[in-house]
């Protein structure tokens, strides 16, 4: 926010902002020591500091520090006991309610334990996938014992596998699913119950928002290649050469995924295979469950919205829905000419246009655009008066409320970064 901190020798890439936006922490080097800077206040020195983490409630700052041959976890000013190693790959894991902190550590580099709020648990040969349930009441992790990997919760061990490659709680905390790799293939284990074995489970398991449904992609060897299927609610679907992105609708009642067979791309929606095209894009659901996706046929791109084909272009981007689903828009191009399309309305021509966004109430649409070497905002189809060199790549335009947009742009040959704040009805630049 324009306020500079004190000078240091170096600022590392470990730079975080608390979830409530009120605190900033960074790892810095000063006087030959690594230090934590919190809100411009520089702390004591260590040989090494890494894995800065704010708790979800923003009240705790945790990090791992090395002092000589020992590693310590600090939570605010409290220092946990010393270990020979604290696993940097797993890192520090807070529960969602911020009351619990867990991490994997080793006292001798051979036996590993999960430390919860400073207290170590039983020792294992190795530990990974330390996870809390969304309600913060459950803690689980994968642990290797006697050469086998088990999921562990409250000291109880699940079945042993050669490896466990993924683990996740369902969004309602009542279910846990993980991928177990056995000698004769992989299984999806949900609440301790393994699925039928498959040669490979390449995709991450996906729960619906209510946690009642589970979907994942599987692959079985077929001669020199794999054939893939989607498993939804425990039932395997049709065979494809490839399976791409997959998702549930917001209410969990619908499911769609990308697939490819015989060099044709297609969308499968609620078990029904849609028409095949040269290529299809990632499907998206509107909040009320309308399905849309992009498709390419004979060199022409178009958007299919609720089963209806839209206008033809040479390029189209993934469509975007408003929060209530009443509006849908997307960026398209015809040759070198860009435009934004909403229904029968086309905003353009433009030399460039970013993906559009809607205000929280769905009444306003905004996107960044460029013409004749100048970039500008387009709000509700009207071009803003302020011009810039370009918008900062990877930095989206964000509605901070129903009538205010913020973004970052470049000026003066790309040497100056400007915060843009546009209010509907007027434009402010600071």
XYZ file of C-alpha atoms in Angstrom:
430
model
C 0.000 0.000 0.000
C 2.861 2.355 -0.849
C 4.575 2.027 2.558
C 8.171 0.773 2.389
C 9.654 -1.453 5.057
C 13.142 -0.981 6.550
C 16.178 -1.645 4.314
C 17.614 -5.183 4.355
C 20.337 -6.987 2.448
C 17.893 -9.163 0.507
C 14.212 -10.106 0.379
C 13.541 -13.739 -0.460
C 10.605 -15.144 -2.421
C 8.981 -16.132 0.896
C 6.522 -13.229 1.012
C 2.944 -13.695 2.222
C -0.133 -11.668 3.176
C -2.489 -12.838 5.926
C -5.952 -14.056 4.887
C -7.614 -10.979 6.413
C -5.267 -8.719 4.474
C -3.987 -6.922 7.588
C -0.513 -8.458 7.959
C 2.512 -8.939 5.715
C 5.375 -11.320 6.445
C 8.574 -12.009 4.549
C 11.902 -13.776 4.969
C 14.764 -11.290 4.680
C 18.544 -11.368 5.004
C 20.186 -8.842 7.289
C 23.645 -8.894 8.900
C 24.315 -12.371 7.545
C 21.213 -13.935 9.127
C 17.808 -15.017 7.878
C 15.016 -13.163 9.664
C 11.240 -12.892 9.623
C 9.868 -9.438 8.930
C 6.290 -9.007 10.151
C 4.556 -5.713 9.346
C 7.930 -3.980 8.803
C 9.300 -5.256 12.139
C 12.392 -7.441 11.729
C 12.849 -10.364 14.111
C 15.866 -12.244 15.423
C 18.363 -13.983 13.172
C 18.567 -17.678 12.208
C 20.785 -19.718 9.929
C 17.753 -20.465 7.733
C 14.020 -19.678 7.674
C 11.408 -21.190 5.367
C 7.718 -22.094 4.975
C 6.045 -18.984 6.359
C 2.355 -19.677 7.054
C -0.433 -17.522 8.477
C -3.244 -19.388 10.174
C -6.642 -19.097 8.445
C -7.844 -16.656 11.121
C -4.677 -14.535 10.584
C -3.869 -14.616 14.326
C -0.842 -16.920 14.062
C 2.351 -16.807 12.029
C 4.264 -20.076 11.838
C 7.601 -20.866 10.206
C 10.493 -23.340 10.254
C 13.922 -22.116 11.372
C 17.336 -23.761 11.507
C 19.814 -22.934 14.240
C 23.117 -24.762 13.773
C 22.152 -28.466 13.389
C 18.609 -28.207 14.783
C 15.288 -27.301 13.213
C 12.506 -25.597 15.163
C 8.936 -24.620 14.362
C 7.899 -21.234 15.699
C 4.264 -20.222 16.171
C 4.224 -16.499 16.929
C 6.838 -16.356 19.705
C 6.444 -19.959 20.892
C 9.202 -22.355 19.870
C 8.465 -26.059 19.518
C 11.000 -28.732 20.450
C 14.104 -29.290 18.321
C 14.337 -31.869 15.528
C 17.090 -32.987 13.207
C 14.747 -32.406 10.249
C 11.358 -30.842 9.552
C 9.949 -32.018 6.231
C 9.966 -29.044 3.811
C 7.911 -30.885 1.198
C 4.969 -31.463 3.534
C 5.436 -28.128 5.262
C 3.255 -26.679 8.011
C -0.467 -27.523 7.926
C -3.063 -25.504 9.848
C -6.575 -26.762 10.503
C -9.262 -24.543 9.030
C -10.322 -23.251 12.469
C -6.657 -22.338 13.188
C -6.614 -24.297 16.468
C -4.328 -27.089 15.232
C -0.954 -27.126 13.487
C 0.679 -30.289 12.175
C 3.923 -31.158 10.417
C 6.256 -34.113 9.843
C 9.604 -34.138 11.658
C 12.460 -36.477 12.496
C 14.738 -36.559 15.553
C 17.423 -38.671 13.862
C 16.733 -38.538 10.110
C 15.439 -42.135 10.156
C 12.188 -42.270 12.141
C 9.467 -39.722 11.373
C 6.556 -38.442 13.446
C 3.608 -36.123 12.941
C 3.825 -33.248 15.398
C 0.482 -31.718 16.368
C 0.568 -28.467 18.340
C 4.100 -29.292 19.399
C 3.429 -32.865 20.546
C 4.948 -35.717 18.479
C 2.959 -38.836 17.639
C 4.138 -42.399 16.953
C 7.227 -42.978 14.810
C 7.203 -44.370 11.255
C 9.673 -44.962 8.440
C 8.218 -42.079 6.417
C 5.200 -39.724 6.464
C 3.320 -37.754 3.795
C -0.140 -36.372 2.947
C -0.788 -34.737 6.339
C -4.358 -33.367 6.090
C -7.057 -31.907 8.334
C -10.741 -32.312 7.582
C -12.639 -29.126 6.641
C -14.371 -29.082 10.044
C -10.904 -29.270 11.698
C -11.913 -32.252 13.852
C -10.022 -34.974 11.981
C -6.303 -35.355 11.264
C -5.035 -38.052 8.916
C -1.765 -38.842 7.180
C -0.020 -41.550 5.168
C 2.705 -43.399 7.064
C 5.080 -46.189 6.053
C 5.488 -49.059 8.477
C 7.336 -52.323 7.765
C 7.629 -51.339 4.116
C 3.878 -50.675 3.617
C 2.010 -47.383 3.423
C -1.124 -46.917 5.565
C -3.522 -44.047 6.137
C -3.457 -43.257 9.856
C -6.170 -41.518 11.855
C -6.341 -41.469 15.675
C -3.667 -44.160 15.803
C -5.680 -46.580 13.658
C -4.069 -47.931 10.496
C -5.850 -48.570 7.212
C -4.841 -51.403 4.854
C -1.232 -51.497 3.670
C -0.178 -50.527 0.136
C 3.032 -50.249 -1.817
C 2.350 -46.526 -2.034
C -0.348 -43.938 -1.326
C -0.262 -41.258 -3.985
C -3.106 -38.924 -2.971
C -5.426 -38.309 -0.019
C -8.269 -35.868 0.621
C -11.212 -35.332 2.942
C -14.625 -34.663 1.464
C -15.947 -31.094 1.787
C -18.369 -32.076 4.573
C -15.595 -33.912 6.522
C -17.518 -37.187 6.733
C -15.497 -38.954 4.021
C -11.838 -39.519 3.265
C -10.570 -40.862 -0.038
C -7.090 -41.876 -1.101
C -5.308 -43.751 -3.888
C -3.565 -46.946 -2.835
C -1.007 -48.551 -5.161
C -0.867 -52.343 -4.819
C 1.203 -54.941 -6.655
C -1.658 -55.598 -9.098
C -2.837 -52.072 -9.742
C -4.306 -49.076 -7.963
C -7.511 -48.722 -5.958
C -9.547 -45.780 -4.744
C -10.225 -46.180 -1.047
C -13.215 -44.279 0.345
C -13.867 -44.537 4.078
C -11.755 -47.699 4.227
C -13.544 -49.435 1.337
C -11.322 -50.083 -1.715
C -12.648 -49.977 -5.266
C -11.962 -52.627 -7.880
C -8.312 -52.478 -8.979
C -7.274 -50.534 -12.055
C -3.907 -50.470 -13.764
C -3.539 -46.799 -12.945
C -5.534 -43.942 -11.354
C -4.002 -40.845 -12.958
C -6.516 -38.202 -11.905
C -7.171 -36.714 -8.503
C -10.419 -37.767 -6.852
C -13.077 -35.063 -6.982
C -15.888 -34.731 -4.452
C -19.093 -32.862 -5.204
C -19.652 -29.765 -3.075
C -21.981 -31.635 -0.702
C -19.475 -34.489 -0.351
C -21.966 -37.149 -1.420
C -20.457 -37.952 -4.810
C -16.934 -38.933 -5.829
C -15.419 -39.032 -9.325
C -12.002 -40.003 -10.656
C -10.355 -41.085 -13.911
C -8.855 -44.583 -14.296
C -6.686 -46.229 -16.940
C -6.223 -49.855 -17.921
C -3.481 -51.222 -20.148
C -4.600 -52.113 -23.685
C -1.748 -53.572 -25.738
C 0.821 -50.775 -25.948
C -1.445 -47.996 -24.722
C -3.953 -47.167 -22.002
C -7.723 -46.941 -22.247
C -9.391 -44.537 -19.858
C -12.746 -44.408 -18.107
C -14.417 -42.065 -15.679
C -15.670 -43.577 -12.426
C -18.585 -41.664 -10.880
C -20.368 -42.878 -7.750
C -18.411 -46.131 -8.031
C -19.603 -46.895 -11.575
C -17.134 -46.915 -14.483
C -18.257 -45.137 -17.653
C -17.476 -45.746 -21.342
C -13.949 -46.293 -22.627
C -11.988 -43.412 -24.220
C -8.475 -42.876 -25.498
C -8.005 -39.886 -23.192
C -9.920 -38.077 -20.444
C -9.367 -34.428 -19.602
C -10.798 -31.988 -17.060
C -13.887 -33.011 -15.065
C -16.221 -31.213 -12.682
C -19.508 -31.323 -10.786
C -22.121 -28.611 -10.985
C -22.508 -26.388 -7.920
C -25.416 -28.442 -6.550
C -23.614 -31.738 -7.255
C -26.412 -33.110 -9.408
C -24.576 -32.852 -12.718
C -21.172 -34.060 -13.843
C -19.237 -33.365 -17.043
C -15.803 -34.178 -18.420
C -13.623 -33.879 -21.523
C -12.842 -37.033 -23.490
C -11.116 -38.074 -26.689
C -11.733 -41.105 -28.902
C -10.609 -41.864 -32.451
C -9.013 -38.417 -32.755
C -12.263 -36.666 -31.814
C -12.860 -34.552 -28.732
C -16.178 -34.644 -26.930
C -17.926 -33.718 -23.708
C -19.653 -36.344 -21.595
C -22.493 -34.881 -19.522
C -24.348 -36.963 -16.937
C -23.233 -40.110 -18.745
C -24.368 -38.904 -22.189
C -21.637 -38.580 -24.827
C -22.079 -35.352 -26.820
C -21.133 -34.904 -30.485
C -17.466 -35.258 -31.367
C -15.368 -32.363 -32.709
C -11.751 -31.832 -33.717
C -11.150 -30.393 -30.241
C -13.242 -29.371 -27.240
C -12.382 -27.021 -24.375
C -12.928 -27.393 -20.655
C -16.608 -27.550 -19.658
C -18.031 -24.993 -17.221
C -21.313 -24.943 -15.328
C -23.316 -21.827 -14.592
C -24.445 -21.442 -10.955
C -27.865 -22.854 -11.821
C -26.373 -25.780 -13.788
C -26.232 -24.698 -17.438
C -23.321 -26.369 -19.298
C -21.062 -24.503 -21.733
C -17.825 -25.326 -23.512
C -15.781 -24.381 -26.579
C -15.355 -26.595 -29.645
C -13.273 -26.608 -32.839
C -14.493 -28.064 -36.134
C -12.877 -27.617 -39.571
C -10.803 -24.658 -38.386
C -13.716 -22.802 -36.778
C -14.187 -22.263 -33.027
C -17.533 -21.710 -31.335
C -19.163 -21.904 -27.901
C -21.828 -24.485 -27.130
C -24.149 -23.127 -24.447
C -26.869 -25.409 -23.111
C -26.624 -27.504 -26.297
C -26.833 -24.539 -28.702
C -23.931 -23.573 -30.973
C -22.863 -19.952 -30.987
C -21.225 -17.762 -33.610
C -18.128 -19.003 -35.477
C -14.689 -17.468 -34.842
C -11.039 -18.337 -35.433
C -10.424 -18.396 -31.654
C -12.588 -18.385 -28.528
C -11.815 -18.438 -24.810
C -13.589 -20.395 -22.067
C -16.926 -18.668 -21.334
C -17.546 -16.919 -18.029
C -20.880 -16.812 -16.178
C -22.143 -14.126 -13.834
C -22.665 -15.089 -10.187
C -26.352 -15.873 -10.701
C -25.844 -17.454 -14.130
C -28.123 -15.080 -16.015
C -25.271 -13.693 -18.123
C -22.463 -15.402 -20.029
C -19.630 -13.811 -21.988
C -16.382 -14.843 -23.647
C -13.450 -13.418 -25.585
C -13.234 -14.312 -29.273
C -11.094 -13.423 -32.287
C -11.573 -13.348 -36.016
C -8.099 -13.324 -37.476
C -6.217 -10.546 -35.670
C -9.388 -8.769 -34.522
C -10.547 -9.405 -30.933
C -13.979 -8.935 -29.423
C -16.052 -9.875 -26.372
C -19.314 -11.678 -27.015
C -22.386 -11.698 -24.767
C -25.449 -13.251 -26.342
C -26.078 -11.404 -29.626
C -23.961 -8.416 -28.550
C -20.366 -8.063 -29.744
C -18.012 -5.500 -28.196
C -15.216 -4.652 -30.629
C -13.276 -4.598 -32.875
C -10.185 -4.559 -30.651
C -6.498 -5.370 -31.075
C -6.615 -7.423 -27.867
C -9.144 -8.301 -25.172
C -8.836 -10.150 -21.861
C -11.379 -12.566 -20.452
C -14.395 -10.649 -19.117
C -15.527 -10.580 -15.494
C -18.840 -9.760 -13.844
C -19.593 -7.775 -10.708
C -20.856 -9.767 -7.701
C -24.450 -8.671 -8.416
C -24.054 -9.535 -12.121
C -25.073 -6.068 -13.305
C -21.701 -4.957 -14.672
C -19.144 -6.548 -16.986
C -15.507 -5.452 -17.260
C -12.438 -6.489 -19.215
C -9.078 -5.110 -20.275
C -8.591 -4.270 -23.953
C -6.106 -2.665 -26.336
C -6.252 -0.731 -29.597
C -3.533 1.178 -31.504
C -0.870 0.620 -28.853
C -2.983 1.760 -25.891
C -4.662 -0.380 -23.231
C -7.833 0.592 -21.386
C -10.758 -0.731 -19.381
C -14.086 -1.576 -20.974
C -16.977 -1.338 -18.498
C -20.475 -2.264 -19.643
C -19.354 -1.885 -23.258
C -17.917 1.634 -22.783
C -14.194 2.319 -23.145
C -12.456 4.087 -20.277
C -10.713 7.415 -20.889
C -7.489 6.444 -19.110
C -4.928 4.735 -21.374
C -1.959 2.564 -20.378
C 0.899 0.733 -22.040
C -0.554 -2.637 -21.003
C -2.092 -4.508 -18.118
C 0.187 -6.573 -15.889
C 0.246 -10.125 -17.176
C -1.249 -12.612 -14.718
C -2.840 -9.886 -12.595
C -6.629 -10.034 -12.998
C -9.120 -7.228 -12.776
C -11.021 -7.651 -9.510
C -14.358 -6.295 -8.337
C -13.904 -5.130 -4.721
C -17.648 -4.437 -4.536
C -20.541 -4.229 -6.985
C -19.347 -0.909 -8.425
C -15.556 -0.800 -8.004
C -12.837 -2.543 -10.053
C -9.121 -2.709 -9.324
C -6.176 -3.858 -11.421
C -2.503 -3.229 -12.169
C -1.246 -1.576 -15.370
C 2.073 -0.420 -16.827
C 2.998 3.067 -17.993
C 6.048 5.003 -19.189
C 7.526 2.306 -21.387
C 6.763 -0.430 -18.893
C 8.886 1.102 -16.100
C 5.996 2.234 -13.880
C 3.359 0.052 -12.222
C 0.043 1.745 -11.527
C -2.851 0.635 -9.379
C -6.056 1.309 -11.283
C -9.277 1.803 -9.372
C -12.329 2.357 -11.526
C -15.730 3.199 -10.105
C -18.828 2.695 -12.202
C -19.725 6.163 -13.401
C -16.160 7.471 -13.130
C -12.540 6.338 -13.378
C -9.837 6.939 -10.798
C -6.129 6.200 -11.262
C -3.620 6.318 -8.441
